[in-house]
Amino acid sequence: MARPESPTLHRNLKKRNFDPDLRSSTALENAMKQFDEATKILKLTPNQIAKIKEPRRVLEVALPIRMDDGRIEVFRGFRIQHNIARGPAKGGVRFHPDVNIDEMKALAFWMTVKCAVVNIPMGGAKGGVIVDPTKLSYGELERLSRRYMAEMIDFFGPDRDIPAPDVGTDAQVMAWFVDTYCMHKGDYLPAVVTGKPIDLGGSHGRVEATARGMLHCLHEAATLLKFKIAGAKAAIQGFGNAGSHAAKLLAADGVKVVAISDVSGAFYNLKGINIAAAREYVKEHKTLAGLEKVTACKPLSNPLELLELPVDILIPAAIENQVTSKNAERIKAKVIAECANGPVTM
């Protein structure tokens, strides 16, 4: 049974356009339900289940940061190393106000599974800091990023645990991670981080890899369901790295993206949104807030309405637990193409 939620958590959930009443379970509960079903199919032994189910290591650190006004503010940071049986752990670092231990455990577990499914010799990990990065100055964000790596430095390494970008972090944050790690170790070790800038040894195509992988799956689904991608209508929840690149790639394939959203709200245009203009707007303003002033789209009064629009393709590209037993019957899309971790519950 899920723990009772505090009023503060309710307010935080509403801030990120997530209705607590729609949540049938936490991300961790959902992940464990998936695992329990898989153990029956695979006929795993109790010993195998015991070794896989619990995370190998759970780390929590205090991150004291000097803010621009001179005061010290302490942030809470986490790193979960779920499994290292197949190789070093790997997984993103999330900067978000709703980061919590259970969410990190679920995301680390899913990363373990993803690595195993595609036979990458690594295990799953996940990290995060409870912070709203949009409220930090550039200098404050740098100091927080460097402090996070410094506090966790004994647990990171090319043969130990490799962090990556996630919600609220990007290539710049990874560059600070690399630089901090190298300074402490006294050597140039760029393999400690993935998702770095190209100039620091990053991989070409990495930034849009999540969206491109989703697109390949979507084409297979369209073939199976016998509908054409070109001319189809799509709604995308989330306009960060995964969501914005998904929109760009879909538009290039002739898909009409009629709705997009992020933490600031949701916007729609039944004739199709100008994705190139929306991406440029976010690049300048950081969020979609005010997009209706510069493009032909209208804001949705309730951002969660985006999930239930009459479209062919629904792409949850934000956070977990968005399509649940409470709203599944109202989903009209032919295909739900997941571009986030665990957006559809059991």
CSV table of C-alpha atoms in Angstrom, one decimal:
chain,number,residue,atom,x,y,z
A,1,MET,CA,0.0,0.0,0.0
A,2,ALA,CA,1.3,3.5,-0.9
A,3,ARG,CA,2.2,5.8,2.0
A,4,PRO,CA,-0.2,8.6,2.8
A,5,GLU,CA,0.8,11.7,0.9
A,6,SER,CA,1.6,15.0,2.6
A,7,PRO,CA,0.0,18.3,1.5
A,8,THR,CA,3.5,19.4,0.4
A,9,LEU,CA,3.7,16.5,-1.9
A,10,HIS,CA,0.3,17.2,-3.3
A,11,ARG,CA,1.3,20.8,-4.1
A,12,ASN,CA,4.5,19.6,-5.7
A,13,LEU,CA,2.7,17.1,-7.9
A,14,LYS,CA,0.2,19.8,-9.0
A,15,LYS,CA,3.1,22.1,-9.8
A,16,ARG,CA,4.4,19.5,-12.3
A,17,ASN,CA,1.0,19.1,-13.9
A,18,PHE,CA,0.4,15.7,-12.3
A,19,ASP,CA,-2.9,14.8,-10.6
A,20,PRO,CA,-2.3,12.7,-7.5
A,21,ASP,CA,-5.8,11.2,-7.8
A,22,LEU,CA,-4.7,9.6,-11.1
A,23,ARG,CA,-1.9,7.7,-9.5
A,24,SER,CA,-2.7,4.1,-8.9
A,25,SER,CA,0.8,3.3,-7.5
A,26,THR,CA,4.2,4.9,-6.9
A,27,ALA,CA,6.9,4.4,-9.6
A,28,LEU,CA,8.7,1.8,-7.3
A,29,GLU,CA,5.5,-0.1,-6.7
A,30,ASN,CA,4.8,-0.2,-10.4
A,31,ALA,CA,8.3,-1.4,-11.2
A,32,MET,CA,8.1,-4.1,-8.6
A,33,LYS,CA,4.7,-5.3,-10.0
A,34,GLN,CA,6.3,-5.5,-13.4
A,35,PHE,CA,9.2,-7.5,-12.0
A,36,ASP,CA,6.9,-9.9,-10.1
A,37,GLU,CA,5.1,-10.7,-13.3
A,38,ALA,CA,8.3,-11.2,-15.1
A,39,THR,CA,9.6,-13.6,-12.4
A,40,LYS,CA,6.6,-15.9,-13.0
A,41,ILE,CA,7.2,-16.0,-16.8
A,42,LEU,CA,11.0,-16.6,-16.4
A,43,LYS,CA,10.5,-19.0,-13.5
A,44,LEU,CA,13.2,-17.3,-11.4
A,45,THR,CA,14.2,-19.0,-8.2
A,46,PRO,CA,13.7,-17.2,-4.8
A,47,ASN,CA,17.5,-16.7,-4.6
A,48,GLN,CA,17.6,-15.0,-8.0
A,49,ILE,CA,14.7,-12.8,-7.1
A,50,ALA,CA,16.3,-11.8,-3.8
A,51,LYS,CA,19.5,-10.8,-5.6
A,52,ILE,CA,17.8,-8.7,-8.3
A,53,LYS,CA,15.0,-7.0,-6.5
A,54,GLU,CA,16.8,-4.8,-4.0
A,55,PRO,CA,19.3,-2.1,-4.9
A,56,ARG,CA,23.0,-2.8,-4.2
A,57,ARG,CA,23.7,0.6,-2.8
A,58,VAL,CA,21.6,3.6,-1.7
A,59,LEU,CA,23.5,6.9,-1.1
A,60,GLU,CA,22.2,10.2,0.3
A,61,VAL,CA,24.4,13.3,0.7
A,62,ALA,CA,24.0,16.8,1.9
A,63,LEU,CA,25.1,19.4,-0.7
A,64,PRO,CA,25.9,22.8,0.9
A,65,ILE,CA,26.0,25.4,-1.8
A,66,ARG,CA,26.9,29.1,-1.6
A,67,MET,CA,24.1,31.0,-3.4
A,68,ASP,CA,24.7,34.3,-5.3
A,69,ASP,CA,23.4,36.3,-2.4
A,70,GLY,CA,26.1,34.9,-0.1
A,71,ARG,CA,23.9,32.5,2.0
A,72,ILE,CA,24.5,28.8,2.2
A,73,GLU,CA,21.6,26.5,1.1
A,74,VAL,CA,21.8,22.7,1.6
A,75,PHE,CA,20.3,20.5,-1.0
A,76,ARG,CA,19.7,16.7,-0.7
A,77,GLY,CA,21.3,14.5,-3.3
A,78,PHE,CA,20.9,10.8,-4.0
A,79,ARG,CA,22.5,7.9,-6.0
A,80,ILE,CA,21.1,4.5,-6.3
A,81,GLN,CA,23.3,1.7,-7.7
A,82,HIS,CA,20.8,-1.1,-8.4
A,83,ASN,CA,22.9,-3.8,-9.8
A,84,ILE,CA,26.5,-4.3,-10.9
A,85,ALA,CA,26.5,-8.0,-11.7
A,86,ARG,CA,26.9,-7.5,-15.4
A,87,GLY,CA,29.3,-4.6,-15.3
A,88,PRO,CA,29.6,-1.0,-13.9
A,89,ALA,CA,26.4,0.8,-13.1
A,90,LYS,CA,25.1,3.5,-15.4
A,91,GLY,CA,22.2,6.0,-15.3
A,92,GLY,CA,21.0,9.6,-15.4
A,93,VAL,CA,21.2,12.3,-12.7
A,94,ARG,CA,17.9,14.2,-12.3
A,95,PHE,CA,17.6,17.7,-10.9
A,96,HIS,CA,13.9,18.2,-10.0
A,97,PRO,CA,11.9,19.4,-6.9
A,98,ASP,CA,10.1,16.0,-6.7
A,99,VAL,CA,13.1,13.7,-6.6
A,100,ASN,CA,12.8,11.1,-3.9
A,101,ILE,CA,14.4,7.8,-2.9
A,102,ASP,CA,11.6,5.5,-4.2
A,103,GLU,CA,11.6,7.2,-7.6
A,104,MET,CA,15.3,6.8,-7.9
A,105,LYS,CA,15.1,3.1,-6.9
A,106,ALA,CA,12.5,2.5,-9.6
A,107,LEU,CA,14.5,4.3,-12.3
A,108,ALA,CA,17.7,2.4,-11.4
A,109,PHE,CA,15.8,-0.9,-11.6
A,110,TRP,CA,14.4,0.0,-15.0
A,111,MET,CA,17.9,0.9,-16.2
A,112,THR,CA,19.2,-2.5,-15.0
A,113,VAL,CA,16.5,-4.2,-17.1
A,114,LYS,CA,17.1,-2.0,-20.2
A,115,CYS,CA,20.8,-2.8,-20.2
A,116,ALA,CA,20.1,-6.5,-19.8
A,117,VAL,CA,17.5,-6.6,-22.5
A,118,VAL,CA,19.8,-5.1,-25.2
A,119,ASN,CA,22.8,-7.0,-23.8
A,120,ILE,CA,24.9,-4.0,-22.7
A,121,PRO,CA,27.4,-5.2,-20.1
A,122,MET,CA,26.4,-2.7,-17.5
A,123,GLY,CA,24.0,-2.4,-14.6
A,124,GLY,CA,21.4,0.2,-13.6
A,125,ALA,CA,21.8,3.3,-11.5
A,126,LYS,CA,20.0,6.6,-11.0
A,127,GLY,CA,20.8,9.8,-9.2
A,128,GLY,CA,19.1,13.1,-8.4
A,129,VAL,CA,19.0,16.3,-6.4
A,130,ILE,CA,15.9,17.8,-4.9
A,131,VAL,CA,16.0,21.2,-6.6
A,132,ASP,CA,14.3,23.3,-9.2
A,133,PRO,CA,17.1,24.0,-11.6
A,134,THR,CA,15.2,26.8,-13.4
A,135,LYS,CA,15.4,28.8,-10.2
A,136,LEU,CA,19.2,28.6,-10.0
A,137,SER,CA,21.6,31.0,-11.6
A,138,TYR,CA,24.2,29.7,-14.0
A,139,GLY,CA,26.8,29.9,-11.3
A,140,GLU,CA,24.6,28.3,-8.6
A,141,LEU,CA,23.9,25.4,-11.0
A,142,GLU,CA,27.6,24.9,-11.7
A,143,ARG,CA,28.4,24.9,-8.0
A,144,LEU,CA,25.6,22.4,-7.3
A,145,SER,CA,26.7,20.1,-10.1
A,146,ARG,CA,30.4,20.1,-9.0
A,147,ARG,CA,29.5,19.6,-5.4
A,148,TYR,CA,27.3,16.6,-6.3
A,149,MET,CA,30.2,14.9,-8.2
A,150,ALA,CA,32.7,15.8,-5.4
A,151,GLU,CA,30.5,14.2,-2.7
A,152,MET,CA,29.9,11.1,-4.8
A,153,ILE,CA,33.4,10.8,-6.3
A,154,ASP,CA,34.4,7.6,-4.6
A,155,PHE,CA,31.4,5.8,-6.1
A,156,PHE,CA,31.7,7.1,-9.7
A,157,GLY,CA,34.2,6.0,-12.3
A,158,PRO,CA,34.4,4.4,-15.8
A,159,ASP,CA,34.5,0.9,-14.1
A,160,ARG,CA,32.2,1.7,-11.2
A,161,ASP,CA,29.3,4.0,-12.1
A,162,ILE,CA,28.7,6.3,-15.1
A,163,PRO,CA,26.2,9.2,-14.7
A,164,ALA,CA,24.3,10.7,-17.6
A,165,PRO,CA,21.9,13.6,-18.3
A,166,ASP,CA,18.2,13.3,-17.2
A,167,VAL,CA,15.4,15.6,-16.3
A,168,GLY,CA,16.8,19.0,-15.4
A,169,THR,CA,20.4,18.2,-16.5
A,170,ASP,CA,22.2,18.4,-19.8
A,171,ALA,CA,25.6,18.2,-21.6
A,172,GLN,CA,26.8,21.3,-19.6
A,173,VAL,CA,26.1,19.7,-16.3
A,174,MET,CA,27.9,16.5,-17.5
A,175,ALA,CA,30.9,18.8,-18.6
A,176,TRP,CA,31.1,20.1,-15.0
A,177,PHE,CA,30.9,16.5,-13.7
A,178,VAL,CA,33.8,15.4,-15.9
A,179,ASP,CA,36.0,18.4,-15.0
A,180,THR,CA,35.4,18.0,-11.3
A,181,TYR,CA,36.1,14.2,-11.5
A,182,CYS,CA,39.3,14.8,-13.5
A,183,MET,CA,40.6,17.5,-11.1
A,184,HIS,CA,40.1,15.2,-8.1
A,185,LYS,CA,41.7,12.2,-9.8
A,186,GLY,CA,44.6,14.2,-11.4
A,187,ASP,CA,44.0,12.6,-14.8
A,188,TYR,CA,41.9,13.0,-17.9
A,189,LEU,CA,39.1,10.4,-17.6
A,190,PRO,CA,36.2,11.5,-19.8
A,191,ALA,CA,34.7,8.0,-19.8
A,192,VAL,CA,33.3,8.7,-16.3
A,193,VAL,CA,30.3,10.4,-17.9
A,194,THR,CA,28.1,9.9,-20.9
A,195,GLY,CA,26.1,12.7,-22.6
A,196,LYS,CA,29.1,15.0,-22.6
A,197,PRO,CA,29.6,17.8,-25.1
A,198,ILE,CA,31.1,16.6,-28.4
A,199,ASP,CA,34.2,18.7,-27.7
A,200,LEU,CA,34.8,16.7,-24.5
A,201,GLY,CA,34.5,13.3,-26.3
A,202,GLY,CA,30.7,13.0,-26.4
A,203,SER,CA,28.9,10.8,-28.9
A,204,HIS,CA,27.3,12.2,-32.0
A,205,GLY,CA,23.6,11.4,-32.0
A,206,ARG,CA,23.4,10.8,-28.3
A,207,VAL,CA,21.2,13.8,-27.6
A,208,GLU,CA,18.4,12.6,-29.8
A,209,ALA,CA,18.9,8.8,-29.2
A,210,THR,CA,15.9,8.4,-26.9
A,211,ALA,CA,13.6,10.0,-29.4
A,212,ARG,CA,15.0,8.2,-32.4
A,213,GLY,CA,14.6,4.8,-30.6
A,214,MET,CA,11.0,5.6,-29.9
A,215,LEU,CA,10.5,6.5,-33.6
A,216,HIS,CA,11.8,3.1,-34.7
A,217,CYS,CA,9.4,1.4,-32.3
A,218,LEU,CA,6.6,3.6,-33.6
A,219,HIS,CA,7.2,2.7,-37.2
A,220,GLU,CA,7.0,-1.0,-36.2
A,221,ALA,CA,3.7,-0.4,-34.4
A,222,ALA,CA,2.3,1.5,-37.3
A,223,THR,CA,3.1,-1.3,-39.7
A,224,LEU,CA,1.5,-3.8,-37.3
A,225,LEU,CA,-1.7,-1.7,-36.9
A,226,LYS,CA,-1.7,-0.7,-40.6
A,227,PHE,CA,-1.9,3.0,-40.3
A,228,LYS,CA,0.4,5.6,-42.0
A,229,ILE,CA,2.8,7.6,-40.0
A,230,ALA,CA,2.7,10.5,-42.5
A,231,GLY,CA,-0.4,12.6,-41.8
A,232,ALA,CA,-1.1,11.0,-38.4
A,233,LYS,CA,-1.8,13.3,-35.4
A,234,ALA,CA,0.3,13.2,-32.3
A,235,ALA,CA,0.3,14.7,-28.8
A,236,ILE,CA,3.5,14.9,-26.8
A,237,GLN,CA,3.7,15.3,-23.1
A,238,GLY,CA,7.0,16.7,-22.1
A,239,PHE,CA,9.2,19.0,-24.2
A,240,GLY,CA,12.6,18.5,-22.7
A,241,ASN,CA,15.4,16.6,-24.5
A,242,ALA,CA,13.3,13.5,-25.4
A,243,GLY,CA,10.0,15.3,-26.1
A,244,SER,CA,11.4,18.1,-28.2
A,245,HIS,CA,13.5,15.8,-30.3
A,246,ALA,CA,10.6,13.4,-30.7
A,247,ALA,CA,8.5,16.3,-32.0
A,248,LYS,CA,11.3,17.3,-34.4
A,249,LEU,CA,11.7,13.8,-35.8
A,250,LEU,CA,7.9,13.2,-36.0
A,251,ALA,CA,7.4,16.4,-37.9
A,252,ALA,CA,10.2,15.4,-40.4
A,253,ASP,CA,8.2,12.2,-40.9
A,254,GLY,CA,5.1,14.1,-41.8
A,255,VAL,CA,3.3,13.7,-38.5
A,256,LYS,CA,1.1,16.5,-37.4
A,257,VAL,CA,2.0,17.4,-33.8
A,258,VAL,CA,-1.2,19.0,-32.5
A,259,ALA,CA,-0.3,19.3,-28.8
A,260,ILE,CA,2.8,19.7,-26.6
A,261,SER,CA,3.4,20.4,-23.0
A,262,ASP,CA,6.0,20.9,-20.3
A,263,VAL,CA,6.0,22.0,-16.6
A,264,SER,CA,4.6,25.4,-17.6
A,265,GLY,CA,1.5,24.1,-19.3
A,266,ALA,CA,0.1,22.4,-22.4
A,267,PHE,CA,-0.6,23.9,-25.9
A,268,TYR,CA,-2.6,22.7,-28.9
A,269,ASN,CA,-3.4,23.5,-32.5
A,270,LEU,CA,-5.6,21.0,-34.4
A,271,LYS,CA,-3.9,22.1,-37.6
A,272,GLY,CA,-0.5,21.3,-36.2
A,273,ILE,CA,2.1,23.2,-34.1
A,274,ASN,CA,5.1,24.8,-35.7
A,275,ILE,CA,7.7,22.6,-34.0
A,276,ALA,CA,10.7,24.4,-35.2
A,277,ALA,CA,9.3,27.7,-33.8
A,278,ALA,CA,8.4,26.0,-30.5
A,279,ARG,CA,12.0,24.6,-30.1
A,280,GLU,CA,13.5,28.0,-30.8
A,281,TYR,CA,11.1,29.5,-28.3
A,282,VAL,CA,12.1,27.1,-25.5
A,283,LYS,CA,15.8,27.6,-26.4
A,284,GLU,CA,15.3,31.3,-25.6
A,285,HIS,CA,12.7,31.2,-22.8
A,286,LYS,CA,13.6,27.8,-21.2
A,287,THR,CA,9.9,26.7,-21.0
A,288,LEU,CA,6.8,26.8,-23.3
A,289,ALA,CA,5.1,29.4,-21.1
A,290,GLY,CA,3.7,32.2,-23.4
A,291,LEU,CA,4.1,30.1,-26.6
A,292,GLU,CA,0.5,31.1,-27.7
A,293,LYS,CA,1.8,34.7,-28.1
A,294,VAL,CA,4.2,33.8,-30.9
A,295,THR,CA,2.7,30.8,-32.6
A,296,ALA,CA,-0.8,29.7,-33.6
A,297,CYS,CA,-1.7,27.5,-30.6
A,298,LYS,CA,-3.9,27.8,-27.6
A,299,PRO,CA,-3.2,26.8,-24.0
A,300,LEU,CA,-5.1,23.9,-22.4
A,301,SER,CA,-6.8,24.8,-19.2
A,302,ASN,CA,-5.8,21.4,-17.7
A,303,PRO,CA,-2.5,20.1,-19.0
A,304,LEU,CA,-3.6,16.5,-18.3
A,305,GLU,CA,-6.2,16.9,-21.1
A,306,LEU,CA,-3.4,16.4,-23.5
A,307,LEU,CA,-3.3,12.7,-22.7
A,308,GLU,CA,-7.0,12.3,-23.7
A,309,LEU,CA,-7.0,14.2,-27.0
A,310,PRO,CA,-8.3,12.5,-30.1
A,311,VAL,CA,-4.9,11.7,-31.7
A,312,ASP,CA,-3.4,8.7,-33.4
A,313,ILE,CA,-0.2,8.8,-31.4
A,314,LEU,CA,0.3,9.7,-27.7
A,315,ILE,CA,3.9,10.2,-26.6
A,316,PRO,CA,4.5,10.5,-22.8
A,317,ALA,CA,8.0,12.0,-22.7
A,318,ALA,CA,8.0,13.5,-19.2
A,319,ILE,CA,7.6,11.5,-16.0
A,320,GLU,CA,6.4,8.2,-14.7
A,321,ASN,CA,2.8,7.1,-13.9
A,322,GLN,CA,0.8,9.3,-16.3
A,323,VAL,CA,-1.5,6.7,-17.9
A,324,THR,CA,-3.2,4.7,-15.1
A,325,SER,CA,-6.3,2.7,-14.3
A,326,LYS,CA,-8.0,5.9,-13.6
A,327,ASN,CA,-7.7,7.5,-17.0
A,328,ALA,CA,-6.8,4.6,-19.4
A,329,GLU,CA,-10.4,4.3,-20.7
A,330,ARG,CA,-10.3,7.9,-21.9
A,331,ILE,CA,-7.1,7.6,-23.9
A,332,LYS,CA,-8.1,7.8,-27.6
A,333,ALA,CA,-4.7,7.3,-29.2
A,334,LYS,CA,-4.1,4.2,-31.4
A,335,VAL,CA,-0.5,4.0,-30.1
A,336,ILE,CA,1.1,5.1,-26.8
A,337,ALA,CA,4.8,5.5,-27.7
A,338,GLU,CA,6.7,5.7,-24.4
A,339,CYS,CA,9.6,8.2,-24.5
A,340,ALA,CA,9.9,8.4,-20.7
A,341,ASN,CA,10.5,5.9,-17.9
A,342,GLY,CA,7.4,4.1,-16.7
A,343,PRO,CA,4.7,6.5,-17.9
A,344,VAL,CA,2.1,3.7,-18.2
A,345,THR,CA,1.3,1.8,-15.0
A,346,MET,CA,0.6,-1.9,-14.8
